[in-house]
CSV table of N, CA and C in Angstrom, one decimal:
chain,number,residue,atom,x,y,z
A,1,MET,N,-9.0,24.7,-57.5
A,1,MET,CA,-9.6,23.7,-56.5
A,1,MET,C,-10.1,22.5,-57.3
A,2,GLU,N,-9.7,21.3,-56.8
A,2,GLU,CA,-10.3,20.1,-57.5
A,2,GLU,C,-11.5,19.7,-56.8
A,3,THR,N,-12.0,18.5,-57.2
A,3,THR,CA,-13.4,18.1,-56.7
A,3,THR,C,-13.2,17.5,-55.3
A,4,VAL,N,-14.4,17.6,-54.6
A,4,VAL,CA,-14.4,17.1,-53.2
A,4,VAL,C,-15.5,16.1,-53.1
A,5,ASN,N,-15.3,14.9,-52.6
A,5,ASN,CA,-16.4,13.9,-52.4
A,5,ASN,C,-16.7,13.8,-50.9
A,6,ALA,N,-18.0,13.5,-50.7
A,6,ALA,CA,-18.5,13.3,-49.2
A,6,ALA,C,-19.7,12.4,-49.3
A,7,VAL,N,-20.0,11.8,-48.2
A,7,VAL,CA,-21.2,10.9,-48.1
A,7,VAL,C,-21.9,11.3,-46.8
A,8,GLY,N,-23.3,11.3,-47.0
A,8,GLY,CA,-24.2,11.6,-45.8
A,8,GLY,C,-25.3,10.6,-45.7
A,9,ARG,N,-25.6,10.2,-44.5
A,9,ARG,CA,-26.7,9.2,-44.4
A,9,ARG,C,-27.7,9.6,-43.4
A,10,ARG,N,-29.0,9.2,-43.5
A,10,ARG,CA,-30.0,9.4,-42.7
A,10,ARG,C,-31.1,8.3,-42.8
A,11,LYS,N,-31.4,7.7,-41.7
A,11,LYS,CA,-32.3,6.5,-41.9
A,11,LYS,C,-31.9,5.6,-42.9
A,12,ALA,N,-32.6,5.3,-44.0
A,12,ALA,CA,-32.2,4.4,-45.0
A,12,ALA,C,-31.6,5.1,-46.2
A,13,ALA,N,-31.4,6.5,-46.2
A,13,ALA,CA,-31.0,7.3,-47.3
A,13,ALA,C,-29.5,7.5,-47.2
A,14,VAL,N,-29.0,7.5,-48.4
A,14,VAL,CA,-27.5,7.7,-48.6
A,14,VAL,C,-27.3,8.7,-49.7
A,15,ALA,N,-26.6,9.8,-49.4
A,15,ALA,CA,-26.3,10.8,-50.4
A,15,ALA,C,-24.8,10.8,-50.6
A,16,ARG,N,-24.4,10.7,-51.9
A,16,ARG,CA,-23.0,10.8,-52.2
A,16,ARG,C,-22.8,12.1,-53.1
A,17,VAL,N,-21.9,13.0,-52.7
A,17,VAL,CA,-21.9,14.3,-53.2
A,17,VAL,C,-20.4,14.5,-53.9
A,18,ILE,N,-20.4,15.3,-54.9
A,18,ILE,CA,-19.2,15.8,-55.6
A,18,ILE,C,-19.4,17.3,-55.6
A,19,VAL,N,-18.5,18.0,-55.0
A,19,VAL,CA,-18.5,19.4,-55.0
A,19,VAL,C,-17.3,20.0,-55.8
A,20,LYS,N,-17.6,20.9,-56.6
A,20,LYS,CA,-16.5,21.7,-57.2
A,20,LYS,C,-16.9,23.1,-57.5
A,21,GLU,N,-15.9,24.0,-57.7
A,21,GLU,CA,-16.3,25.4,-57.9
A,21,GLU,C,-17.1,25.6,-59.2
A,22,GLY,N,-18.1,26.5,-59.0
A,22,GLY,CA,-19.0,26.7,-60.2
A,22,GLY,C,-20.0,27.9,-59.9
A,23,THR,N,-21.2,27.7,-60.4
A,23,THR,CA,-22.2,28.7,-60.4
A,23,THR,C,-23.3,28.5,-59.3
A,24,GLY,N,-23.3,27.5,-58.5
A,24,GLY,CA,-24.2,27.2,-57.5
A,24,GLY,C,-25.3,26.2,-58.0
A,25,ALA,N,-25.1,25.4,-59.0
A,25,ALA,CA,-26.1,24.6,-59.6
A,25,ALA,C,-26.0,23.2,-58.7
A,26,ILE,N,-27.2,22.8,-58.2
A,26,ILE,CA,-27.3,21.5,-57.6
A,26,ILE,C,-28.0,20.5,-58.4
A,27,THR,N,-27.3,19.4,-58.8
A,27,THR,CA,-27.9,18.4,-59.6
A,27,THR,C,-28.1,17.1,-58.9
A,28,ILE,N,-29.3,16.6,-58.7
A,28,ILE,CA,-29.6,15.3,-58.0
A,28,ILE,C,-30.1,14.3,-58.9
A,29,ASN,N,-29.4,13.2,-59.0
A,29,ASN,CA,-29.8,12.1,-60.0
A,29,ASN,C,-30.1,12.6,-61.3
A,30,LYS,N,-29.3,13.5,-61.9
A,30,LYS,CA,-29.4,14.1,-63.2
A,30,LYS,C,-30.7,15.0,-63.3
A,31,ARG,N,-31.2,15.5,-62.2
A,31,ARG,CA,-32.3,16.4,-62.2
A,31,ARG,C,-31.9,17.7,-61.3
A,32,SER,N,-32.6,18.8,-61.6
A,32,SER,CA,-32.2,20.0,-60.8
A,32,SER,C,-32.9,19.8,-59.4
A,33,LEU,N,-32.4,20.6,-58.5
A,33,LEU,CA,-32.8,20.6,-57.1
A,33,LEU,C,-34.4,20.9,-57.0
A,34,GLU,N,-34.8,21.8,-57.8
A,34,GLU,CA,-36.2,22.3,-57.8
A,34,GLU,C,-37.2,21.2,-58.4
A,35,VAL,N,-36.6,20.3,-59.3
A,35,VAL,CA,-37.4,19.2,-59.8
A,35,VAL,C,-37.4,18.0,-58.9
A,36,TYR,N,-36.3,17.8,-58.3
A,36,TYR,CA,-36.3,16.6,-57.4
A,36,TYR,C,-37.0,16.8,-56.1
A,37,PHE,N,-36.8,18.0,-55.5
A,37,PHE,CA,-37.5,18.4,-54.2
A,37,PHE,C,-38.4,19.5,-54.5
A,38,PRO,N,-39.6,19.3,-55.0
A,38,PRO,CA,-40.5,20.4,-55.3
A,38,PRO,C,-40.9,21.3,-54.1
A,39,SER,N,-40.8,20.6,-52.9
A,39,SER,CA,-41.1,21.4,-51.6
A,39,SER,C,-40.0,22.4,-51.3
A,40,SER,N,-40.5,23.7,-51.0
A,40,SER,CA,-39.5,24.7,-50.6
A,40,SER,C,-38.8,24.4,-49.3
A,41,ILE,N,-39.6,23.7,-48.5
A,41,ILE,CA,-39.0,23.4,-47.1
A,41,ILE,C,-37.8,22.4,-47.3
A,42,LEU,N,-37.9,21.4,-48.1
A,42,LEU,CA,-36.9,20.5,-48.4
A,42,LEU,C,-35.6,21.1,-49.1
A,43,GLN,N,-36.0,22.0,-50.0
A,43,GLN,CA,-34.9,22.8,-50.7
A,43,GLN,C,-34.2,23.6,-49.7
A,44,TYR,N,-34.9,24.2,-48.7
A,44,TYR,CA,-34.2,25.0,-47.7
A,44,TYR,C,-33.4,24.1,-46.8
A,45,ILE,N,-33.8,22.9,-46.4
A,45,ILE,CA,-33.0,22.0,-45.7
A,45,ILE,C,-31.7,21.6,-46.3
A,46,VAL,N,-31.8,21.4,-47.7
A,46,VAL,CA,-30.5,21.0,-48.5
A,46,VAL,C,-29.6,22.2,-48.5
A,47,LYS,N,-30.1,23.4,-48.6
A,47,LYS,CA,-29.2,24.5,-48.7
A,47,LYS,C,-28.7,25.2,-47.4
A,48,GLN,N,-29.1,24.6,-46.3
A,48,GLN,CA,-28.8,25.3,-45.0
A,48,GLN,C,-27.3,25.4,-44.8
A,49,PRO,N,-26.4,24.3,-45.1
A,49,PRO,CA,-25.0,24.6,-44.8
A,49,PRO,C,-24.5,25.6,-45.7
A,50,LEU,N,-24.9,25.7,-47.0
A,50,LEU,CA,-24.4,26.7,-48.0
A,50,LEU,C,-24.7,28.1,-47.4
A,51,ASN,N,-26.0,28.3,-47.0
A,51,ASN,CA,-26.5,29.6,-46.6
A,51,ASN,C,-25.8,30.0,-45.3
A,52,THR,N,-25.5,29.0,-44.3
A,52,THR,CA,-24.8,29.3,-43.1
A,52,THR,C,-23.4,29.9,-43.3
A,53,LEU,N,-22.7,29.3,-44.4
A,53,LEU,CA,-21.3,29.8,-44.7
A,53,LEU,C,-21.3,30.8,-45.8
A,54,GLU,N,-22.6,31.2,-46.3
A,54,GLU,CA,-22.8,32.2,-47.4
A,54,GLU,C,-21.9,31.9,-48.6
A,55,VAL,N,-22.0,30.7,-49.1
A,55,VAL,CA,-21.2,30.3,-50.3
A,55,VAL,C,-22.2,29.6,-51.2
A,56,ALA,N,-23.5,30.0,-51.2
A,56,ALA,CA,-24.6,29.5,-52.0
A,56,ALA,C,-24.3,29.4,-53.5
A,57,GLY,N,-23.7,30.5,-54.1
A,57,GLY,CA,-23.5,30.6,-55.5
A,57,GLY,C,-22.0,30.3,-55.9
A,58,LYS,N,-21.4,29.6,-55.0
A,58,LYS,CA,-19.9,29.4,-55.2
A,58,LYS,C,-19.5,28.0,-55.8
A,59,TYR,N,-20.4,27.0,-55.5
A,59,TYR,CA,-20.0,25.6,-55.7
A,59,TYR,C,-21.1,25.0,-56.6
A,60,ASP,N,-20.7,24.1,-57.6
A,60,ASP,CA,-21.5,23.2,-58.3
A,60,ASP,C,-21.6,21.9,-57.5
A,61,ILE,N,-22.7,21.3,-57.2
A,61,ILE,CA,-22.9,20.1,-56.5
A,61,ILE,C,-23.7,19.0,-57.3
A,62,HIS,N,-22.9,17.9,-57.5
A,62,HIS,CA,-23.6,16.7,-58.2
A,62,HIS,C,-23.8,15.7,-57.2
A,63,VAL,N,-25.1,15.2,-57.1
A,63,VAL,CA,-25.5,14.3,-56.1
A,63,VAL,C,-26.0,12.9,-56.6
A,64,ASN,N,-25.6,11.8,-56.0
A,64,ASN,CA,-26.3,10.6,-56.2
A,64,ASN,C,-27.0,10.2,-54.9
A,65,LEU,N,-28.3,10.2,-55.0
A,65,LEU,CA,-29.2,9.9,-53.8
A,65,LEU,C,-29.9,8.6,-54.0
A,66,ASP,N,-29.9,7.9,-52.9
A,66,ASP,CA,-30.6,6.4,-53.0
A,66,ASP,C,-31.1,6.1,-51.7
A,67,GLY,N,-32.3,5.4,-51.7
A,67,GLY,CA,-32.9,4.9,-50.5
A,67,GLY,C,-33.7,5.9,-49.7
A,68,GLY,N,-34.5,5.4,-48.9
A,68,GLY,CA,-35.2,6.3,-47.9
A,68,GLY,C,-36.4,7.1,-48.5
A,69,GLY,N,-37.0,8.0,-47.6
A,69,GLY,CA,-38.0,8.8,-48.2
A,69,GLY,C,-37.5,10.2,-48.5
A,70,TYR,N,-38.3,11.1,-48.9
A,70,TYR,CA,-37.8,12.4,-49.3
A,70,TYR,C,-37.2,13.2,-48.2
A,71,LYS,N,-37.8,13.1,-46.9
A,71,LYS,CA,-37.3,13.9,-45.8
A,71,LYS,C,-35.9,13.3,-45.4
A,72,GLY,N,-35.7,12.0,-45.3
A,72,GLY,CA,-34.4,11.4,-45.0
A,72,GLY,C,-33.4,11.7,-46.1
A,73,GLN,N,-33.8,11.8,-47.3
A,73,GLN,CA,-32.9,12.1,-48.4
A,73,GLN,C,-32.4,13.5,-48.3
A,74,ALA,N,-33.4,14.4,-48.0
A,74,ALA,CA,-32.9,15.8,-47.9
A,74,ALA,C,-31.9,16.0,-46.7
A,75,GLU,N,-32.1,15.3,-45.6
A,75,GLU,CA,-31.3,15.5,-44.4
A,75,GLU,C,-30.0,14.8,-44.6
A,76,ALA,N,-29.9,13.7,-45.4
A,76,ALA,CA,-28.7,13.0,-45.7
A,76,ALA,C,-27.9,13.9,-46.6
A,77,LEU,N,-28.5,14.5,-47.6
A,77,LEU,CA,-27.9,15.5,-48.6
A,77,LEU,C,-27.3,16.6,-47.7
A,78,ARG,N,-28.0,17.1,-46.8
A,78,ARG,CA,-27.5,18.2,-46.0
A,78,ARG,C,-26.2,17.9,-45.2
A,79,LEU,N,-26.2,16.7,-44.7
A,79,LEU,CA,-25.0,16.2,-44.0
A,79,LEU,C,-23.8,16.1,-44.9
A,80,ALA,N,-24.1,15.5,-46.1
A,80,ALA,CA,-23.1,15.3,-47.1
A,80,ALA,C,-22.5,16.6,-47.6
A,81,ILE,N,-23.3,17.5,-47.8
A,81,ILE,CA,-22.9,18.9,-48.3
A,81,ILE,C,-22.0,19.5,-47.1
A,82,ALA,N,-22.4,19.5,-45.9
A,82,ALA,CA,-21.7,20.1,-44.8
A,82,ALA,C,-20.3,19.4,-44.7
A,83,ARG,N,-20.2,18.0,-44.8
A,83,ARG,CA,-19.0,17.3,-44.8
A,83,ARG,C,-18.1,17.8,-45.9
A,84,ALA,N,-18.6,17.9,-47.2
A,84,ALA,CA,-17.8,18.3,-48.2
A,84,ALA,C,-17.2,19.8,-48.0
A,85,LEU,N,-18.0,20.6,-47.5
A,85,LEU,CA,-17.6,22.1,-47.2
A,85,LEU,C,-16.5,22.1,-46.1
A,86,VAL,N,-16.5,21.2,-45.2
A,86,VAL,CA,-15.4,21.1,-44.2
A,86,VAL,C,-14.2,20.6,-44.8
A,87,LYS,N,-14.3,19.6,-45.8
A,87,LYS,CA,-13.1,19.1,-46.4
A,87,LYS,C,-12.4,20.3,-47.2
A,88,ILE,N,-13.3,21.2,-47.8
A,88,ILE,CA,-12.7,22.3,-48.6
A,88,ILE,C,-12.1,23.3,-47.7
A,89,ASN,N,-12.8,23.6,-46.6
A,89,ASN,CA,-12.2,24.6,-45.6
A,89,ASN,C,-12.4,24.2,-44.2
A,90,PRO,N,-11.3,23.5,-43.6
A,90,PRO,CA,-11.6,23.0,-42.2
A,90,PRO,C,-12.0,24.0,-41.1
A,91,GLU,N,-11.8,25.3,-41.4
A,91,GLU,CA,-12.1,26.3,-40.4
A,91,GLU,C,-13.6,26.5,-40.3
A,92,ASP,N,-14.4,26.0,-41.3
A,92,ASP,CA,-15.8,26.3,-41.2
A,92,ASP,C,-16.5,25.2,-40.3
A,93,LYS,N,-15.8,24.2,-39.8
A,93,LYS,CA,-16.4,23.1,-39.1
A,93,LYS,C,-17.2,23.6,-37.9
A,94,HIS,N,-16.6,24.5,-37.2
A,94,HIS,CA,-17.2,25.0,-35.9
A,94,HIS,C,-18.5,25.6,-36.2
A,95,ALA,N,-18.6,26.5,-37.2
A,95,ALA,CA,-19.9,27.1,-37.6
A,95,ALA,C,-21.0,26.2,-37.9
A,96,LEU,N,-20.6,25.1,-38.7
A,96,LEU,CA,-21.6,24.1,-39.1
A,96,LEU,C,-21.9,23.2,-37.9
A,97,ARG,N,-21.0,22.9,-37.0
A,97,ARG,CA,-21.3,22.0,-35.9
A,97,ARG,C,-22.2,22.8,-34.9
A,98,VAL,N,-22.1,24.1,-34.7
A,98,VAL,CA,-23.0,24.8,-33.8
A,98,VAL,C,-24.4,24.7,-34.4
A,99,GLU,N,-24.6,24.7,-35.6
A,99,GLU,CA,-25.9,24.7,-36.3
A,99,GLU,C,-26.4,23.3,-36.3
A,100,GLY,N,-25.6,22.3,-36.0
A,100,GLY,CA,-26.0,20.9,-36.0
A,100,GLY,C,-26.0,20.1,-37.3
A,101,PHE,N,-25.3,20.6,-38.2
A,101,PHE,CA,-25.2,20.1,-39.6
A,101,PHE,C,-24.1,19.0,-39.7
A,102,MET,N,-23.2,18.9,-38.7
A,102,MET,CA,-22.1,17.9,-38.8
A,102,MET,C,-22.5,16.6,-38.1
A,103,THR,N,-23.6,16.6,-37.4
A,103,THR,CA,-24.0,15.4,-36.6
A,103,THR,C,-24.8,14.4,-37.4
A,104,ARG,N,-24.4,13.2,-37.5
A,104,ARG,CA,-25.2,12.1,-38.2
A,104,ARG,C,-26.3,11.7,-37.2
A,105,ASP,N,-27.5,11.8,-37.6
A,105,ASP,CA,-28.7,11.4,-36.8
A,105,ASP,C,-28.7,9.9,-36.8
A,106,PRO,N,-28.5,9.3,-35.6
A,106,PRO,CA,-28.4,7.8,-35.6
A,106,PRO,C,-29.7,7.1,-35.6
A,107,ARG,N,-30.9,7.8,-35.4
A,107,ARG,CA,-32.1,7.1,-35.3
A,107,ARG,C,-32.5,6.5,-36.7
A,108,SER,N,-32.9,5.2,-36.5
A,108,SER,CA,-33.4,4.4,-37.7
A,108,SER,C,-34.5,3.5,-37.2
A,109,VAL,N,-35.1,2.8,-38.2
A,109,VAL,CA,-36.2,1.8,-37.8
A,109,VAL,C,-35.6,0.7,-37.1
A,110,GLU,N,-36.4,0.4,-36.0
A,110,GLU,CA,-36.0,-0.8,-35.1
A,110,GLU,C,-36.5,-2.1,-35.8
A,111,ARG,N,-35.7,-3.1,-35.7
A,111,ARG,CA,-36.0,-4.3,-36.5
A,111,ARG,C,-37.2,-5.1,-35.9
A,112,LYS,N,-38.0,-5.8,-36.7
A,112,LYS,CA,-39.1,-6.6,-36.2
A,112,LYS,C,-38.6,-7.8,-35.6
A,113,LYS,N,-39.2,-8.2,-34.4
A,113,LYS,CA,-38.6,-9.4,-33.6
A,113,LYS,C,-39.5,-10.6,-34.0
A,114,PRO,N,-38.9,-11.7,-33.9
A,114,PRO,CA,-39.7,-13.0,-34.2
A,114,PRO,C,-40.8,-13.2,-33.2
A,115,GLY,N,-41.9,-13.7,-33.6
A,115,GLY,CA,-43.0,-14.0,-32.7
A,115,GLY,C,-43.8,-12.8,-32.3
A,116,GLN,N,-43.4,-11.7,-32.9
A,116,GLN,CA,-44.3,-10.4,-32.7
A,116,GLN,C,-44.7,-9.8,-34.0
A,117,PRO,N,-45.9,-9.0,-34.0
A,117,PRO,CA,-46.3,-8.5,-35.2
A,117,PRO,C,-45.4,-7.3,-35.7
A,118,LYS,N,-44.9,-6.5,-34.8
A,118,LYS,CA,-43.9,-5.5,-35.2
A,118,LYS,C,-42.8,-5.4,-34.2
A,119,ALA,N,-42.0,-4.3,-34.2
A,119,ALA,CA,-40.8,-4.2,-33.4
A,119,ALA,C,-41.2,-4.2,-31.9
A,120,ARG,N,-42.1,-3.4,-31.5
A,120,ARG,CA,-42.5,-3.3,-30.1
A,120,ARG,C,-43.9,-3.9,-29.8
A,121,LYS,N,-44.7,-4.0,-30.8
A,121,LYS,CA,-46.1,-4.4,-30.6
A,121,LYS,C,-46.1,-5.9,-30.3
A,122,ARG,N,-47.0,-6.3,-29.4
A,122,ARG,CA,-47.2,-7.7,-29.0
A,122,ARG,C,-48.6,-8.2,-29.5
A,123,PHE,N,-48.7,-9.6,-29.7
A,123,PHE,CA,-50.0,-10.1,-29.9
A,123,PHE,C,-50.8,-9.9,-28.7
A,124,GLN,N,-52.2,-9.9,-28.9
A,124,GLN,CA,-53.0,-9.8,-27.7
A,124,GLN,C,-53.0,-10.9,-26.8
A,125,PHE,N,-52.8,-10.5,-25.4
A,125,PHE,CA,-52.7,-11.5,-24.4
A,125,PHE,C,-54.1,-12.0,-24.0
A,126,SER,N,-54.1,-13.4,-23.9
A,126,SER,CA,-55.4,-14.0,-23.6
A,126,SER,C,-55.1,-14.8,-22.3
A,127,LYS,N,-55.9,-14.5,-21.3
A,127,LYS,CA,-55.7,-15.2,-20.0
A,127,LYS,C,-56.3,-16.6,-20.0
A,128,ARG,N,-57.4,-16.8,-20.8
A,128,ARG,CA,-58.0,-18.1,-20.9
A,128,ARG,C,-58.2,-18.5,-22.4
């Protein structure tokens, strides 16, 4: 099996993944998963597609993560891994879709409007 590339996005975060057969090592920006995401919850989010298909120790994953916060980065990485696994074996798509790992979350920050302090907030109205 050759390498498989995939991209995942969430809010402002972008995860680019390279998946190849190996021992299950996940490297993010030249650091291990445990060092990059110290929180066990975020580690769990990243590994969800692998655990769903029971292939956690089968692939080495190299990741380039950029932008956003740690939660957005973890969810972008989850989407990228899920997309890469589907490229490897298209029959896994249904199992991942049922769990919700194939859906790109479209929610992002609404832009600030001119003449207002924030996106939805208005300056205080003065009648007189």
